[in-house]
GROMACS .gro file of C-alpha atoms in nm:
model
  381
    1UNK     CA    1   0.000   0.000   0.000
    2UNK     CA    2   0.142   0.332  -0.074
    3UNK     CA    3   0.160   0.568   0.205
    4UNK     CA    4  -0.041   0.868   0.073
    5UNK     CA    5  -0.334   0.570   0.074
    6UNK     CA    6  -0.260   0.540   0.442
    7UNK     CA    7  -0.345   0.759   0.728
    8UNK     CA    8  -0.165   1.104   0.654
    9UNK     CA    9   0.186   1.150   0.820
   10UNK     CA   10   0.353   1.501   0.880
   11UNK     CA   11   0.643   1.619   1.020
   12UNK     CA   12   0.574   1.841   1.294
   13UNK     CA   13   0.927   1.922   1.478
   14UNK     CA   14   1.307   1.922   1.337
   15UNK     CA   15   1.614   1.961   1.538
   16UNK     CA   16   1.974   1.953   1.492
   17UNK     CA   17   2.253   1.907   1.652
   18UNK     CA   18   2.538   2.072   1.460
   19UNK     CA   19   2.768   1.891   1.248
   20UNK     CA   20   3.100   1.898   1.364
   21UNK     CA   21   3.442   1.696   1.397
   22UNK     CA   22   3.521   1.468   1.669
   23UNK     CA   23   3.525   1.599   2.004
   24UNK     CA   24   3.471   1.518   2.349
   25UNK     CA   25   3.105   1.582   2.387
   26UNK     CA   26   2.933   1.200   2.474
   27UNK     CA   27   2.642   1.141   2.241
   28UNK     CA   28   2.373   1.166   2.477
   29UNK     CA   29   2.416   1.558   2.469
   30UNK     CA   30   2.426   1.557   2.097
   31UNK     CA   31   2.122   1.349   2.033
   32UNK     CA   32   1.877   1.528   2.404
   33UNK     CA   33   2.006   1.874   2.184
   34UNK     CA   34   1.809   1.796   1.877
   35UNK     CA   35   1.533   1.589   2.030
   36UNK     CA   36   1.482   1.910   2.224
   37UNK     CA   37   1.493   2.167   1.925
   38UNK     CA   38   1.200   1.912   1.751
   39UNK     CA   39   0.950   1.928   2.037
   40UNK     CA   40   1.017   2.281   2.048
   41UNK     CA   41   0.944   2.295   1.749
   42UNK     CA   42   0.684   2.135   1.712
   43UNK     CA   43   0.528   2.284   2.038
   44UNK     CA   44   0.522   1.973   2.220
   45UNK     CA   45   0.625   1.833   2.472
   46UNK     CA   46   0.837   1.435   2.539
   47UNK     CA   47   0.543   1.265   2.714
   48UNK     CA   48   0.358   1.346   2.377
   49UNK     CA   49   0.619   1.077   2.216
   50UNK     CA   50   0.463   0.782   2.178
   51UNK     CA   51   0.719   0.584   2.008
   52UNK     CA   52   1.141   0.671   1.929
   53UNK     CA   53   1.368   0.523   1.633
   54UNK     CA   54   1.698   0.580   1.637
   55UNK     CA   55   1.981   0.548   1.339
   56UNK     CA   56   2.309   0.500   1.456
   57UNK     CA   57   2.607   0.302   1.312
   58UNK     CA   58   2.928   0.337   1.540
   59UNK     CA   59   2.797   0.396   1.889
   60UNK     CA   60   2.723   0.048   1.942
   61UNK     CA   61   2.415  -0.170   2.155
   62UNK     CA   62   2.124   0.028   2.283
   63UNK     CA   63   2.172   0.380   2.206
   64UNK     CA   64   1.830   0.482   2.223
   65UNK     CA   65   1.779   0.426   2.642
   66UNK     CA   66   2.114   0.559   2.796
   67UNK     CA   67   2.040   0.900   2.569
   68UNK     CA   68   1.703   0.932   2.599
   69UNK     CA   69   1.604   0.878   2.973
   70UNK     CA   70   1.737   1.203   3.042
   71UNK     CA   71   1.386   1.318   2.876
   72UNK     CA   72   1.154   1.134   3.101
   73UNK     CA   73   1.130   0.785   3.184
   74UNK     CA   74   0.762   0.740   2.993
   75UNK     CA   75   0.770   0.373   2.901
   76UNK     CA   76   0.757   0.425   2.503
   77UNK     CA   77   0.918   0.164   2.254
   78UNK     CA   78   1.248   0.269   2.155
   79UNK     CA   79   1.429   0.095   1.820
   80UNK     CA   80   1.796   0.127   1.729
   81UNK     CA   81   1.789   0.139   1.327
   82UNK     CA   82   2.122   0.088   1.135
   83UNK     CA   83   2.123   0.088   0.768
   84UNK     CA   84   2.468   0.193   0.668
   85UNK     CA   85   2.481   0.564   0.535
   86UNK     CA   86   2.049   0.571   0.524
   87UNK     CA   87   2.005   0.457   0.868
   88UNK     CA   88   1.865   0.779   0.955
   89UNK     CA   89   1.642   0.775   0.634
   90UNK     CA   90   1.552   0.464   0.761
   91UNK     CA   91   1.429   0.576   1.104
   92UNK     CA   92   1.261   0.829   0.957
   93UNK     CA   93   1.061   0.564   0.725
   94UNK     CA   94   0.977   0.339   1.011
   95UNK     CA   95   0.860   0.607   1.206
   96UNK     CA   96   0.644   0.691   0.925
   97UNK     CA   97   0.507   0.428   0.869
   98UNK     CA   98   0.408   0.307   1.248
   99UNK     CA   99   0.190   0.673   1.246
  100UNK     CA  100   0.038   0.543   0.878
  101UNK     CA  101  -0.044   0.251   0.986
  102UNK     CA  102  -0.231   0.403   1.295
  103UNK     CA  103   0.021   0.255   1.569
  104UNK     CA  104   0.079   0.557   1.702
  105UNK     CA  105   0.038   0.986   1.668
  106UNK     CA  106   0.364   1.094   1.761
  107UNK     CA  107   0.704   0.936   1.705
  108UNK     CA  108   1.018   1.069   1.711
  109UNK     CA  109   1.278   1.000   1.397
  110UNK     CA  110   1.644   1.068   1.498
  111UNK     CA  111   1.991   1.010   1.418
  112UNK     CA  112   2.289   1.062   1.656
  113UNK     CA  113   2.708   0.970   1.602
  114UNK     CA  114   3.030   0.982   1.660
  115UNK     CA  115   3.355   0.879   1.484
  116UNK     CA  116   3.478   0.555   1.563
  117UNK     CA  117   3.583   0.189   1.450
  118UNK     CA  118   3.331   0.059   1.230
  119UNK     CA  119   3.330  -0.371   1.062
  120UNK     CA  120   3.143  -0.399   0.743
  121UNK     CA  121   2.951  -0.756   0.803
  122UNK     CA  122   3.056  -0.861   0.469
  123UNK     CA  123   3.397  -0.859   0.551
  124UNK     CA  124   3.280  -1.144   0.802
  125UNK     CA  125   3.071  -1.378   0.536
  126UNK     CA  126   3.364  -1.635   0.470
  127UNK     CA  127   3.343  -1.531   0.114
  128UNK     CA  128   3.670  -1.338  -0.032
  129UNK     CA  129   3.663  -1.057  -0.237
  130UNK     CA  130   3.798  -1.016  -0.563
  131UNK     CA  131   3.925  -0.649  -0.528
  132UNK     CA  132   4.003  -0.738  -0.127
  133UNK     CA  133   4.055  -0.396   0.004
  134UNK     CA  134   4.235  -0.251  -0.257
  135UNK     CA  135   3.850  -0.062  -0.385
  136UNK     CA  136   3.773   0.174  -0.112
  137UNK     CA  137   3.480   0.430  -0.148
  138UNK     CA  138   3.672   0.723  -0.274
  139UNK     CA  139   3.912   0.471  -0.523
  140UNK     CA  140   3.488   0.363  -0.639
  141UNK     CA  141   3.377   0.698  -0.689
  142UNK     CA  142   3.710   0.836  -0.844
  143UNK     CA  143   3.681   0.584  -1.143
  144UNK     CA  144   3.304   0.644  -1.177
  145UNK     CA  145   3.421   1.022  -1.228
  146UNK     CA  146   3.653   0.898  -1.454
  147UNK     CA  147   3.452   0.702  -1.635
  148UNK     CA  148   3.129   1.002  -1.662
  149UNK     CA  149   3.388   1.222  -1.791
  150UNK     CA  150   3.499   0.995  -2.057
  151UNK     CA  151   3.131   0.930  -2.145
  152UNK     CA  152   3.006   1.242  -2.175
  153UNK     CA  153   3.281   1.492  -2.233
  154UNK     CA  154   3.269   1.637  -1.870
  155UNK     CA  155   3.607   1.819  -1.741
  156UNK     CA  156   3.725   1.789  -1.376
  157UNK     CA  157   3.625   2.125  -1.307
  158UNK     CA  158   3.290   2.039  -1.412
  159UNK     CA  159   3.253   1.741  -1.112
  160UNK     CA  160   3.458   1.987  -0.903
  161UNK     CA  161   3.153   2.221  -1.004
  162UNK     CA  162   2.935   2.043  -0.743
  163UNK     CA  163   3.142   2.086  -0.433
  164UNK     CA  164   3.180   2.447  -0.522
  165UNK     CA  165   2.808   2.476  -0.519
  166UNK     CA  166   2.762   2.281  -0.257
  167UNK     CA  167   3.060   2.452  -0.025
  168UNK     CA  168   2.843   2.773  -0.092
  169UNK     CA  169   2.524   2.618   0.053
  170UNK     CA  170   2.673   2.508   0.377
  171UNK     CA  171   2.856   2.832   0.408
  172UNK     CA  172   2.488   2.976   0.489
  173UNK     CA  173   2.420   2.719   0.718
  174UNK     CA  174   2.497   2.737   1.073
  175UNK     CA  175   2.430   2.363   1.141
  176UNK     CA  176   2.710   2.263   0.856
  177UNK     CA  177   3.018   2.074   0.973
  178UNK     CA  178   3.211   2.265   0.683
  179UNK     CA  179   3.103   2.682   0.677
  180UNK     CA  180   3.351   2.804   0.382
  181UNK     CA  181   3.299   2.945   0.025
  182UNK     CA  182   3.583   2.774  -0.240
  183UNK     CA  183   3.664   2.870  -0.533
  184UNK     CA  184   3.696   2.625  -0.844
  185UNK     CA  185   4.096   2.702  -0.795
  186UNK     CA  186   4.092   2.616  -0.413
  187UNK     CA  187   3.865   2.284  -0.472
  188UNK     CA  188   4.032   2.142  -0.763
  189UNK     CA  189   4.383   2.280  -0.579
  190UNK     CA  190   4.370   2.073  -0.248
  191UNK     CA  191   4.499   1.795  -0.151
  192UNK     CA  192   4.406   1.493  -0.426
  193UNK     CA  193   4.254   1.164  -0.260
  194UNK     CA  194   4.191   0.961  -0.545
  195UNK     CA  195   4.194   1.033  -0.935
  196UNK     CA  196   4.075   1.353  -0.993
  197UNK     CA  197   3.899   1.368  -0.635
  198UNK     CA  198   4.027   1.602  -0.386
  199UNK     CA  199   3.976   1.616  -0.013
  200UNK     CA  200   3.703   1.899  -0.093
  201UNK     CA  201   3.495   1.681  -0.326
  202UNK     CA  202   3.469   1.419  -0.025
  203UNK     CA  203   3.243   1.456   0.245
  204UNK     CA  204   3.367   1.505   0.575
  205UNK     CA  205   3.279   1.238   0.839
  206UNK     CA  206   3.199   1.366   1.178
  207UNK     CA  207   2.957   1.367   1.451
  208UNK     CA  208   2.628   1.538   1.526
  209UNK     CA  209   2.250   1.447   1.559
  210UNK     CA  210   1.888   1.525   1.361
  211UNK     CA  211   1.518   1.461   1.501
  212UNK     CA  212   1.209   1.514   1.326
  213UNK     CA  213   0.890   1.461   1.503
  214UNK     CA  214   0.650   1.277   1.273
  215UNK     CA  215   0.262   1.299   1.354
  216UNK     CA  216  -0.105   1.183   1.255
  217UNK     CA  217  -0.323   1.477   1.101
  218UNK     CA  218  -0.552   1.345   1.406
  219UNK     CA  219  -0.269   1.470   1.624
  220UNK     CA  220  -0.217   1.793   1.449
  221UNK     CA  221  -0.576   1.869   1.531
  222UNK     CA  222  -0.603   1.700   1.937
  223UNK     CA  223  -0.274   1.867   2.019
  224UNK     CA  224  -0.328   2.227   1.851
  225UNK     CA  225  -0.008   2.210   1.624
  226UNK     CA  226   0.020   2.491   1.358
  227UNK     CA  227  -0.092   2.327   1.014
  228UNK     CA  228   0.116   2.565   0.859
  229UNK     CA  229   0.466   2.420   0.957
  230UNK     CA  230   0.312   2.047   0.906
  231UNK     CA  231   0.472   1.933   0.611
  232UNK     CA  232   0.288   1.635   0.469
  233UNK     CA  233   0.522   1.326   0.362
  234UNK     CA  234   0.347   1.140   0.086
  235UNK     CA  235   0.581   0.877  -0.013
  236UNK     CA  236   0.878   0.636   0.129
  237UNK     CA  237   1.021   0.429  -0.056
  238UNK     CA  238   1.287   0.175  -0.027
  239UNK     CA  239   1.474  -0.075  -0.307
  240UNK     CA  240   1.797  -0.291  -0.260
  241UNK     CA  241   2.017  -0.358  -0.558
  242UNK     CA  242   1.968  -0.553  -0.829
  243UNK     CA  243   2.210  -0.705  -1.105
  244UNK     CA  244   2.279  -0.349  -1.286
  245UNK     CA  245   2.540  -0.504  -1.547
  246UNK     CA  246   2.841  -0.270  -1.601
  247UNK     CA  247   2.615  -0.006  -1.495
  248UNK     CA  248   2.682   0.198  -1.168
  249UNK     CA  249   2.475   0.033  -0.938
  250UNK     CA  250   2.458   0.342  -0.677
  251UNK     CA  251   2.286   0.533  -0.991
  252UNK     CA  252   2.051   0.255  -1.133
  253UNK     CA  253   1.948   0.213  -0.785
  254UNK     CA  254   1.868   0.577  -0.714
  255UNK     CA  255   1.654   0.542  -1.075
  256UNK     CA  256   1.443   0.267  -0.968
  257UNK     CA  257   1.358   0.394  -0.617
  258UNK     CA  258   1.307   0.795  -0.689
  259UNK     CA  259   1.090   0.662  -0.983
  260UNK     CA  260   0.919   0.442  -0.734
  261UNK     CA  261   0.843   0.761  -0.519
  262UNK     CA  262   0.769   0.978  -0.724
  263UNK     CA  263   0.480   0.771  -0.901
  264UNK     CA  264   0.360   0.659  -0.538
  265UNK     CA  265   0.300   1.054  -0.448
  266UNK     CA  266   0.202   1.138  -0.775
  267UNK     CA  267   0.487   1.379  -0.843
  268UNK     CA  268   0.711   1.424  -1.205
  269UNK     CA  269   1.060   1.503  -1.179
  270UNK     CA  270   0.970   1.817  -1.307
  271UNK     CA  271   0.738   1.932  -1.007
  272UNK     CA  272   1.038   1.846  -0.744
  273UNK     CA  273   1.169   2.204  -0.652
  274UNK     CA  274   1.411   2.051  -0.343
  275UNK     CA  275   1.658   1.776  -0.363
  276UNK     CA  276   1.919   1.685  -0.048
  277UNK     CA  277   2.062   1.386  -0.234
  278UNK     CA  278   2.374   1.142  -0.102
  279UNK     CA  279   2.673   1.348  -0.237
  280UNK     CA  280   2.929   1.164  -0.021
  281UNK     CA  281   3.164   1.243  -0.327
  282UNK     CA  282   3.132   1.519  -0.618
  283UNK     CA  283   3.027   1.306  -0.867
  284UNK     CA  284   2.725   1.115  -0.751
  285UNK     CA  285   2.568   1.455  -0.784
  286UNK     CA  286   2.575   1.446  -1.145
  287UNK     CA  287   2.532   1.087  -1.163
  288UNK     CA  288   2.186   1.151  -0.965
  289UNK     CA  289   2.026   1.440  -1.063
  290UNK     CA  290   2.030   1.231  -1.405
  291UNK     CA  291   1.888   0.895  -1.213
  292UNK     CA  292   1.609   1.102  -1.107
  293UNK     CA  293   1.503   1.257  -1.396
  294UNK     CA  294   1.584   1.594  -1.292
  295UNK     CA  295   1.815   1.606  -1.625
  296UNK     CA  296   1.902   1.396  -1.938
  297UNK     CA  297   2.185   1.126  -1.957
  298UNK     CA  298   2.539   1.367  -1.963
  299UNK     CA  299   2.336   1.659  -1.917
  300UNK     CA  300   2.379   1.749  -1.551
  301UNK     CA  301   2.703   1.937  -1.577
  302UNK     CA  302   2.580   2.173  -1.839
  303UNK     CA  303   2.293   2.236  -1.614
  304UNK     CA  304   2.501   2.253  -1.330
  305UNK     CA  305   2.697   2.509  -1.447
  306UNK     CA  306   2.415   2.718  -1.590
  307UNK     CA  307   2.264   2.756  -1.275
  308UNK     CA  308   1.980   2.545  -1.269
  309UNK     CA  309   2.044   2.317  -0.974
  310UNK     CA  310   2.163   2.694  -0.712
  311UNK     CA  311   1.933   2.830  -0.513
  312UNK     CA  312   1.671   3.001  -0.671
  313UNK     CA  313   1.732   2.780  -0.989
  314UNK     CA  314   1.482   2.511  -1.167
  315UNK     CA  315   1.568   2.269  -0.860
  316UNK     CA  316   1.768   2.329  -0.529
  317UNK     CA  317   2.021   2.028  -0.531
  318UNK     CA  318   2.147   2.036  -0.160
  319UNK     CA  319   2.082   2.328  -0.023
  320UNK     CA  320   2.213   2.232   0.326
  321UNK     CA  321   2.553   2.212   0.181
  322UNK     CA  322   2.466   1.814   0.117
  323UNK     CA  323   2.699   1.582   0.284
  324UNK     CA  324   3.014   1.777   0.119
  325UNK     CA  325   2.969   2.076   0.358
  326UNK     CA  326   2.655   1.972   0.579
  327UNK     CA  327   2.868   1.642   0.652
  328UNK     CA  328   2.791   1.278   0.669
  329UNK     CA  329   2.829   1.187   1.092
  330UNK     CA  330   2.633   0.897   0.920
  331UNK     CA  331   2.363   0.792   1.150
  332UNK     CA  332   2.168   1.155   1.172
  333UNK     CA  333   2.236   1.203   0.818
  334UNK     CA  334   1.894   1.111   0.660
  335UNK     CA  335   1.724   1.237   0.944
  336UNK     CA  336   1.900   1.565   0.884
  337UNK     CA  337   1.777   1.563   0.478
  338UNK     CA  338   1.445   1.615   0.593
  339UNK     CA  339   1.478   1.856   0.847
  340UNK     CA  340   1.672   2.090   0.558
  341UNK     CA  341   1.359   2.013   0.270
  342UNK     CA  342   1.097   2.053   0.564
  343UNK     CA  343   1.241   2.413   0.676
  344UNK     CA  344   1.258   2.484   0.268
  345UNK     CA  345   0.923   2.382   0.280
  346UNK     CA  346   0.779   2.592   0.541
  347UNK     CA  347   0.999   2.900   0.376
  348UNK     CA  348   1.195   2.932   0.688
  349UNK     CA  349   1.519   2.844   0.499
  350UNK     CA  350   1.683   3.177   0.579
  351UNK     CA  351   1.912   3.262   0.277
  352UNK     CA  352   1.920   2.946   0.192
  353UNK     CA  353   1.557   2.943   0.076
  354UNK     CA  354   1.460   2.831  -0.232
  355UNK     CA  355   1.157   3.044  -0.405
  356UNK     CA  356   0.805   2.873  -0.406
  357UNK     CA  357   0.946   2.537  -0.309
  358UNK     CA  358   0.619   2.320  -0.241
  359UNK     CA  359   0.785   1.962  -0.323
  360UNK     CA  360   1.098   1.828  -0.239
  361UNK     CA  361   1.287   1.490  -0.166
  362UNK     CA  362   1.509   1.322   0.032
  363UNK     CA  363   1.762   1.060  -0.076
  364UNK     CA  364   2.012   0.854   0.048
  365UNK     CA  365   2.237   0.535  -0.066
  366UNK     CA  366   2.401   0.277   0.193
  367UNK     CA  367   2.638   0.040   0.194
  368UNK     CA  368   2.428  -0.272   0.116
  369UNK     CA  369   2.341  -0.120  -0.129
  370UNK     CA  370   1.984  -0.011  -0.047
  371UNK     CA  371   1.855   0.350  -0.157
  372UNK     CA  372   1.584   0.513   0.019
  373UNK     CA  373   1.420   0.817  -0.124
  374UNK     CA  374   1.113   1.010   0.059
  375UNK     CA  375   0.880   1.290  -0.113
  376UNK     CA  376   0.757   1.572   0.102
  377UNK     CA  377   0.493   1.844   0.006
  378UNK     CA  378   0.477   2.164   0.191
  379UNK     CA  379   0.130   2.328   0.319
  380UNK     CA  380  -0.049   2.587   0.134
  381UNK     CA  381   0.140   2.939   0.186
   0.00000   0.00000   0.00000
């Protein structure tokens, strides 16, 4: 069943923690900071939570009761999501779904990390690898730049064109773990990781925490929330990865699932106005704005570079600063993509707002590889 056929689902409160590098700060302050920002947000208060998911990836067993006793002992189920990079984005979707499905009124959605060791289970199946560790993510993404470029004509400067945008966004943002304007010179100047990557066209991985507070329309109405700032969310949806061929199975993926949203809330490409997609490097930008039928095939760096996918262009691509200058602390990551399209939503984006912006969506890809892509539509301003 799709979820704009369920009971309707809102989100009510966001709240972040700011992205940041390591420090000393335990994560129960991180994650009680933007727990509190969403009920205040939302004007309500903890013993209105009836249920809590949490994303997390490196904190290890039972985040979710050490953090968020300091609230109120109430009773409510609490469920420790991970999902790789879209564990947040999945907290958010089971939290979702439990108000759809009439469960519950008010859940709380939230992501919450630190840096720290982390074991990919695959590297425990008994089954070697071919490539063994010699394929890391930014050796991955640094051929699939070379290989777009080859394709379709595209210059370095042109996937160095996205974290230049992107740098800009999170410059305006006061939640961003990187707050800087670059230049072309400066991105496609510092220090090279891989290929034609540099250390500015890879996200930074820190910590921080997000929380959205997801309701029932019958709870906007009992508890006297604003209707206003309730933005509706009318589709979820969430694919693993299929046999893609020689094709980049990060992009195919991202096809399948956006075009699985979009039909389920009844949205074209066209009508999307705000995208925060999973730029962990510069070129899955391009790569996705094309998988979601926001461009043609090889046409995303033209538009890029005419202005289409800034602020106050045809579609906002990451106007948070996306992971490259938001950041990617990994578990509140998702969590934080909606927060950033639901305050573009509402028009409370600051400078950072884009004009009209009445749709927008959420995607992430993780390790896996599963995709997750949500579609939110903004109340009538």
């Amino acid at each position: 069943m799709k979820l704009r056929e369920m009971r309707p689902v809102y989100v009510a409160g966001i709240g972040l923690h700011p992205y940041r590098p390591l420090s000393g700060v335990p994560y129960v302050r991180l994650g009680i900071t933007a727990v509190r920002a969403a009920l205040d947000d939302a004007g309500l208060a903890w013993p209105d939570v009836q249920g809590a998911y949490t994303g997390a990836t490196r904190l290890g067993m039972a985040v979710s009761r050490p953090m968020l006793r300091h609230l109120g002992a109430t009773g409510i189920p609490m469920t420790q999501v991970e999902n790789a990079s879209a564990s947040g984005s999945s907290a958010f979707r089971l939290a979702c779904m439990e108000v759809a499905a009439g469960v519950s009124d008010v859940v709380l959605a939230m992501g919450v990390d630190k840096p720290g060791p982390v074991r990919r289970a695959e590297s425990l199946t008994g089954l070697p690898s071919l490539a063994g560790d010699r394929i890391v993510p930014f050796t991955k993404y640094a051929l699939l730049a070379d290989e777009y470029m080859a394709r379709y004509g595209a210059s370095p400067a042109d996937v160095a064109a996205v974290a230049v945008k992107n740098h800009r966004n999170g410059a305006r943002n006061p939640f961003a773990h990187r707050r800087k304007e670059r230049t072309p010179a400066e991105v496609l100047g510092d220090r090279p990781i891989a290929g034609h990557l540099t250390r500015l066209q890879c996200c930074p991985v820190g910590e921080g925490a997000a929380a959205v507070i997801v309701v029932s329309g019958a709870a906007v109405a009992r508890l006297g929330l604003d209707p206003a700032r309730c933005v509706r969310v009318t589709a979820s949806a969430q694919r693993s990865e299929e046999l893609y061929g020689p094709k980049s199975f990060d992009a195919e993926l991202t096809r399948e699932t956006t075009a699985a949203a979009l039909a389920d809330a009844g949205v074209a490409p066209a009508d999307v106005d705000v995208v925060e997609l999973h730029d962990a490097f510069s070129i899955e930008e391009l790569q996705y704005v094309e998988a979601m039928g926001l461009c043609g095939e090889g046409e995303a760096a033209g538009r890029l570079g005419a202005g289409e996918f800034d602020i106050g262009g045809r579609n906002a691509v990451s106007p948070s600063g996306g992971l490259l200058a938001m950041g990617h602390p990994v578990g509140p990551t998702g969590v934080g993509q909606v927060a950033e399209v639901t305050r573009q939503l509402r028009g409370e984006a600051g400078d950072r707002q884009q004009p009209g912006a009445r749709t927008g969506i959420a995607h992430m890809v993780g390790v896996g590889a599963v995709c997750i892509v949500h579609v939110l539509e903004g109340p009538a301003r």
